[in-house]
Short mmCIF file of C-alpha atoms and ligand atoms in Angstrom, two decimals:
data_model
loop_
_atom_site.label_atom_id
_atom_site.label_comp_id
_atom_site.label_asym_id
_atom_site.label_seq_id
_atom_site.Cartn_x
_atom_site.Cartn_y
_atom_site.Cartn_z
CA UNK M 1 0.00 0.00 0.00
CA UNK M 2 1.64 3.01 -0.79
CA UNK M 3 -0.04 6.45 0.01
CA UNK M 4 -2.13 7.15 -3.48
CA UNK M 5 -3.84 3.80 -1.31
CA UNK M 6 -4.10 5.64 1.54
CA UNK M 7 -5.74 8.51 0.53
CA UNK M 8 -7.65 6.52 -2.32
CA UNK M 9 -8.73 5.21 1.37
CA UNK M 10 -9.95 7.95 2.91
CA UNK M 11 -11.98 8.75 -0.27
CA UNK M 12 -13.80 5.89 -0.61
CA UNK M 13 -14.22 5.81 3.28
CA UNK M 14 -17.16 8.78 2.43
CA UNK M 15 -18.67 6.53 0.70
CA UNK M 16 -18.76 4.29 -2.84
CA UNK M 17 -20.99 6.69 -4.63
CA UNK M 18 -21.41 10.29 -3.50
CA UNK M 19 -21.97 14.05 -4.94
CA UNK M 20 -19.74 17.00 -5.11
CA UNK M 21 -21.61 20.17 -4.95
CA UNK M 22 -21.21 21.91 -7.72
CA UNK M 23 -23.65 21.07 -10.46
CA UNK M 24 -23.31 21.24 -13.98
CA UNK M 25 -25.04 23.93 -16.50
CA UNK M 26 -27.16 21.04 -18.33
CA UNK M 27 -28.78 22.96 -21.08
CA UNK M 28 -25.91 24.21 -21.85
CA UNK M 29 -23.36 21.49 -22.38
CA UNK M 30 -26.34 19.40 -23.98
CA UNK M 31 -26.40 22.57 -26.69
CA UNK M 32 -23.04 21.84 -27.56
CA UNK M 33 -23.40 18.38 -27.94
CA UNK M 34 -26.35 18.91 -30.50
CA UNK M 35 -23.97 21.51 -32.12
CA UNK M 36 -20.89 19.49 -32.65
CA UNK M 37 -21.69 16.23 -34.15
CA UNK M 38 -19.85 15.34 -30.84
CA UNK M 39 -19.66 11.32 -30.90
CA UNK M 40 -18.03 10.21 -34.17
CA UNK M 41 -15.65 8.20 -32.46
CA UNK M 42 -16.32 4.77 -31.01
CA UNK M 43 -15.18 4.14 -27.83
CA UNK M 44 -12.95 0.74 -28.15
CA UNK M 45 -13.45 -0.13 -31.35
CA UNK M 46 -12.83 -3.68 -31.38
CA UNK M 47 -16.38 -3.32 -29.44
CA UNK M 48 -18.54 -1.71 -31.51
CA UNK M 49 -21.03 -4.21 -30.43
CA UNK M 50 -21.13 -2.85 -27.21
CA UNK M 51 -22.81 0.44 -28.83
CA UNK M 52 -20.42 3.37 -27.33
CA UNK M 53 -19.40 6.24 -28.64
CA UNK M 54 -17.04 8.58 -27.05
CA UNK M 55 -15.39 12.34 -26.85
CA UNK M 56 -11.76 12.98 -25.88
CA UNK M 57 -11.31 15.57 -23.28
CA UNK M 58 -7.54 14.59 -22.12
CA UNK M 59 -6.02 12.31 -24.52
CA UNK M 60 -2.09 11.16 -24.94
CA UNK M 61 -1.22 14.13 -27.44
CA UNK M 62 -4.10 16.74 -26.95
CA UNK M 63 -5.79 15.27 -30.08
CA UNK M 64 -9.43 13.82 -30.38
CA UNK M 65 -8.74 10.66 -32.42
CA UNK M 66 -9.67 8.82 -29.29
CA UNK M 67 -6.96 6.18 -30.72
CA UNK M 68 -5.55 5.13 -27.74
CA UNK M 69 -7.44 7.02 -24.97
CA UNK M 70 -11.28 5.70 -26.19
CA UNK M 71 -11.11 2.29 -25.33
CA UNK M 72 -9.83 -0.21 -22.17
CA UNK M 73 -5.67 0.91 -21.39
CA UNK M 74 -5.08 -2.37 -19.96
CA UNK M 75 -6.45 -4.38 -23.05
CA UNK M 76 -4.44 -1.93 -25.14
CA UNK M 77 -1.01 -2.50 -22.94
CA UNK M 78 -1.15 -6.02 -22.77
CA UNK M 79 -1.33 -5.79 -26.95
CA UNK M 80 0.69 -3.61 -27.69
CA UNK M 81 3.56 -4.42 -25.25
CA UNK M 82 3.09 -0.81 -23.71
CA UNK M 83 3.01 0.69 -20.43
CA UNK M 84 0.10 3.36 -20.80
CA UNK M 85 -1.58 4.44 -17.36
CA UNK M 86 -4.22 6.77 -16.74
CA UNK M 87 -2.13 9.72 -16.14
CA UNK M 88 -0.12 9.13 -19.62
CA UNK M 89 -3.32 11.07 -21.05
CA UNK M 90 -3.03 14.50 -19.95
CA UNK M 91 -3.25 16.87 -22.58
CA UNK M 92 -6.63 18.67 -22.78
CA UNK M 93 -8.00 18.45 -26.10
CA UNK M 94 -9.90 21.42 -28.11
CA UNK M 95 -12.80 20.34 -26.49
CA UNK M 96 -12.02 20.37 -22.66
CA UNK M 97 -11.81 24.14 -23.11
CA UNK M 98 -14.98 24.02 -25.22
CA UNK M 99 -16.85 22.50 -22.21
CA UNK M 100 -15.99 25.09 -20.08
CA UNK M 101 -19.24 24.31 -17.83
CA UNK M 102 -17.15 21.62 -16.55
CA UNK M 103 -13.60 22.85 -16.72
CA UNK M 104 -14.34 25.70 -14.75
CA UNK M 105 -15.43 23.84 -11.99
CA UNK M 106 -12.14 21.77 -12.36
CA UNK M 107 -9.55 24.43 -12.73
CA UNK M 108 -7.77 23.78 -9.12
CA UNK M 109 -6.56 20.06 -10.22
CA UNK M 110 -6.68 20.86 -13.96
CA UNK M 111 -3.20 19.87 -13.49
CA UNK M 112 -4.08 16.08 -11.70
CA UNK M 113 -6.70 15.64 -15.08
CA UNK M 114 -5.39 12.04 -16.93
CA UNK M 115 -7.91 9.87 -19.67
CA UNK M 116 -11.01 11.67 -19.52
CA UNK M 117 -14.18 11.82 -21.82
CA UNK M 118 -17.84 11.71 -22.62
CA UNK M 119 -19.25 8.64 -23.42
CA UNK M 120 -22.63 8.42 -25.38
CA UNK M 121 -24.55 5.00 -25.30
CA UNK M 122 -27.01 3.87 -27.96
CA UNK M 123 -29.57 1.95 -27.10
CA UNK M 124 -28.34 -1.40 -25.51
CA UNK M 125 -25.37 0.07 -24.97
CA UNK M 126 -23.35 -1.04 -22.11
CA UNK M 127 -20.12 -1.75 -19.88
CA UNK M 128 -19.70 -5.20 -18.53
CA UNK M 129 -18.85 -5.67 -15.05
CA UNK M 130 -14.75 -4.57 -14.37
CA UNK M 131 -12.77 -2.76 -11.81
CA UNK M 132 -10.97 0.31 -12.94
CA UNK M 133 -7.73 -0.54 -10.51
CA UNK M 134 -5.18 2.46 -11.65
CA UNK M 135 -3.36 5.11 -9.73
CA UNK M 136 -6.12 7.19 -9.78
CA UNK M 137 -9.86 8.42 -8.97
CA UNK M 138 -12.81 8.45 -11.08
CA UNK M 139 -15.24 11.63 -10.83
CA UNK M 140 -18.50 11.10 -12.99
CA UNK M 141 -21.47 12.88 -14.27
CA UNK M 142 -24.84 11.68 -16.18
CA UNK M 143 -26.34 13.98 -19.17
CA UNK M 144 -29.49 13.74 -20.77
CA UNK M 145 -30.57 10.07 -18.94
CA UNK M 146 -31.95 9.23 -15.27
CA UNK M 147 -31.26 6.06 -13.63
CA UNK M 148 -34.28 4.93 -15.33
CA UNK M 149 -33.39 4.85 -18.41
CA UNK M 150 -29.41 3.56 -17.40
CA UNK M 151 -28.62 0.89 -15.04
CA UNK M 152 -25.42 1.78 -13.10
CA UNK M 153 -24.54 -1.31 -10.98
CA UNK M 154 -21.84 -0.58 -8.12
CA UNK M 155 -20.90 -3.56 -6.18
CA UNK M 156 -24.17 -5.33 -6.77
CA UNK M 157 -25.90 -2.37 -5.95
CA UNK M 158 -28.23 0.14 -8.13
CA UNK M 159 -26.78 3.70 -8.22
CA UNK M 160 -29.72 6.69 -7.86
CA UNK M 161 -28.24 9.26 -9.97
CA UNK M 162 -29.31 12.82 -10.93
CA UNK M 163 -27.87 14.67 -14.07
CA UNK M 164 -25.59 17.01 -14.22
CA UNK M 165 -23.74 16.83 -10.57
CA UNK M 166 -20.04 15.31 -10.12
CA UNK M 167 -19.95 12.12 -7.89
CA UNK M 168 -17.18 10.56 -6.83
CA UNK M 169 -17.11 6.95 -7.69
CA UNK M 170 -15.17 3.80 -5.97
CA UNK M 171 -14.43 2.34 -9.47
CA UNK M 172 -12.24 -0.14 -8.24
CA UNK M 173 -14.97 -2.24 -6.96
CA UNK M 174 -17.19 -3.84 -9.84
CA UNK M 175 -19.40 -2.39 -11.72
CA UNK M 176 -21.11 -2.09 -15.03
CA UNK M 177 -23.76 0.33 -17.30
CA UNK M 178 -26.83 -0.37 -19.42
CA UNK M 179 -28.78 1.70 -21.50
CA UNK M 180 -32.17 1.25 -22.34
CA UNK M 181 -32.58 4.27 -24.54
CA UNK M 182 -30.17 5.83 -27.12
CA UNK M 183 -28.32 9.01 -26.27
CA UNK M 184 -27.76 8.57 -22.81
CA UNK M 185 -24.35 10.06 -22.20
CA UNK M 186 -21.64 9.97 -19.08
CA UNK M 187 -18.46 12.22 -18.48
CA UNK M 188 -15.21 10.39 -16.88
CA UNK M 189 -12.88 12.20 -15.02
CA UNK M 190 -9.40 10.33 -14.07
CA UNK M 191 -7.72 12.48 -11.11
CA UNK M 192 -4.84 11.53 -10.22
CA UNK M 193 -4.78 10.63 -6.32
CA UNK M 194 -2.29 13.26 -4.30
CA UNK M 195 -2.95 15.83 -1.23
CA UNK M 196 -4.23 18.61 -3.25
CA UNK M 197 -6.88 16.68 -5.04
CA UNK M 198 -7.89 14.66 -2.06
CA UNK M 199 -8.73 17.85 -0.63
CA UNK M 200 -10.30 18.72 -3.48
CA UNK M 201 -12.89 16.17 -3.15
CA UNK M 202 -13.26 16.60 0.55
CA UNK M 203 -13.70 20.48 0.28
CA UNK M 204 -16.51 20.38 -2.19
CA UNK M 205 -18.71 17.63 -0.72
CA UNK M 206 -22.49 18.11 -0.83
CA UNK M 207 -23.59 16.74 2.46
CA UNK M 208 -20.41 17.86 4.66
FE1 FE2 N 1 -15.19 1.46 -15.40
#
């Protein structure tokens, strides 16, 4: 255990699933999705099947081919003989400062951003179950879906959701998405674990 662990610890020690409190400008960042014929890009495409589409926000080289950075790291490493982690993508694309609704709220660990992106599912889109074990911690938010309309499973357990706040997520335990309508659409922030962004978390909790 070394202290990333530690502190990953005291994170997920507030809980498995829980809400910052800033919230999102909705409307706004849905605009800009209708705008930008945003999702051209499969996310992993040796899974189209799987019905995901994705949106680079930090990628390897600041570009949006989502070549590397759409898809699973580890799957990608273990082919390709590399050594990728999350924090090997972070350099914001063009579109991180498009979304501005969320960097803004990020700009004190802009710094600590690695892989990040939207994901859009179609209808029957989903993730099987899988841990996410890196170095880091997963913030998420839901757009333009309830937990209706996508199943987020957490350690055998049913997330309640509402759009357009930040949660922090334990992603290392198992978990997995379904879709049961098209356009339902998530954003993944990896943080990379350290003091500052620990305290980052704990000074913009919801229920404190
Ligand atoms: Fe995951």
């Amino acid at each position: 255990m070394d202290d990333s662990d530690i502190l990953f610890s005291t994170l997920s020690a507030l809980g498995d699933f829980y809400p910052l409190s800033f919230h999102l400008n909705h409307q706004e960042i849905f605009h800009k999705f209708m705008t930008k014929e945003s999702f051209t890009r499969p996310y992993n495409k040796n899974k189209i099947g799987y019905k995901r589409r994705g949106l680079s926000l930090f990628s390897h080289d600041g570009g949006d081919s989502g070549e590397i950075d759409l898809g699973s790291i580890r799957e990608y490493n273990f082919l390709n003989n590399t050594n990728y982690s999350e924090m090997s993508f972070n350099k914001p694309t063009k579109h991180w400062n498009d979304f501005h609704e969320v960097s803004n709220h990020l700009e004190p660990i802009a710094d600590s951003i690695g892989r990040s992106h939207f994901i859009s599912f179609d209808e029957g889109g989903f993730f099987p179950p899988h841990r996410d074990l890196g170095k880091t911690y997963r913030l998420i938010s839901f757009f333009d879906c309830s937990p209706l309309s996508l199943y987020f499973i957490l350690d055998n357990k049913k997330i309640a959701f509402t759009p357009g706040y930040f949660y922090f997520a334990n992603t290392r335990k198992s978990h997995s998405l379904f879709s049961f309508q098209k356009n339902s659409i998530i954003l993944v922030l990896n943080i990379e674990i350290s003091q500052k962004t620990t305290n980052f978390v704990l000074s913009n909790l919801l229920e404190s």
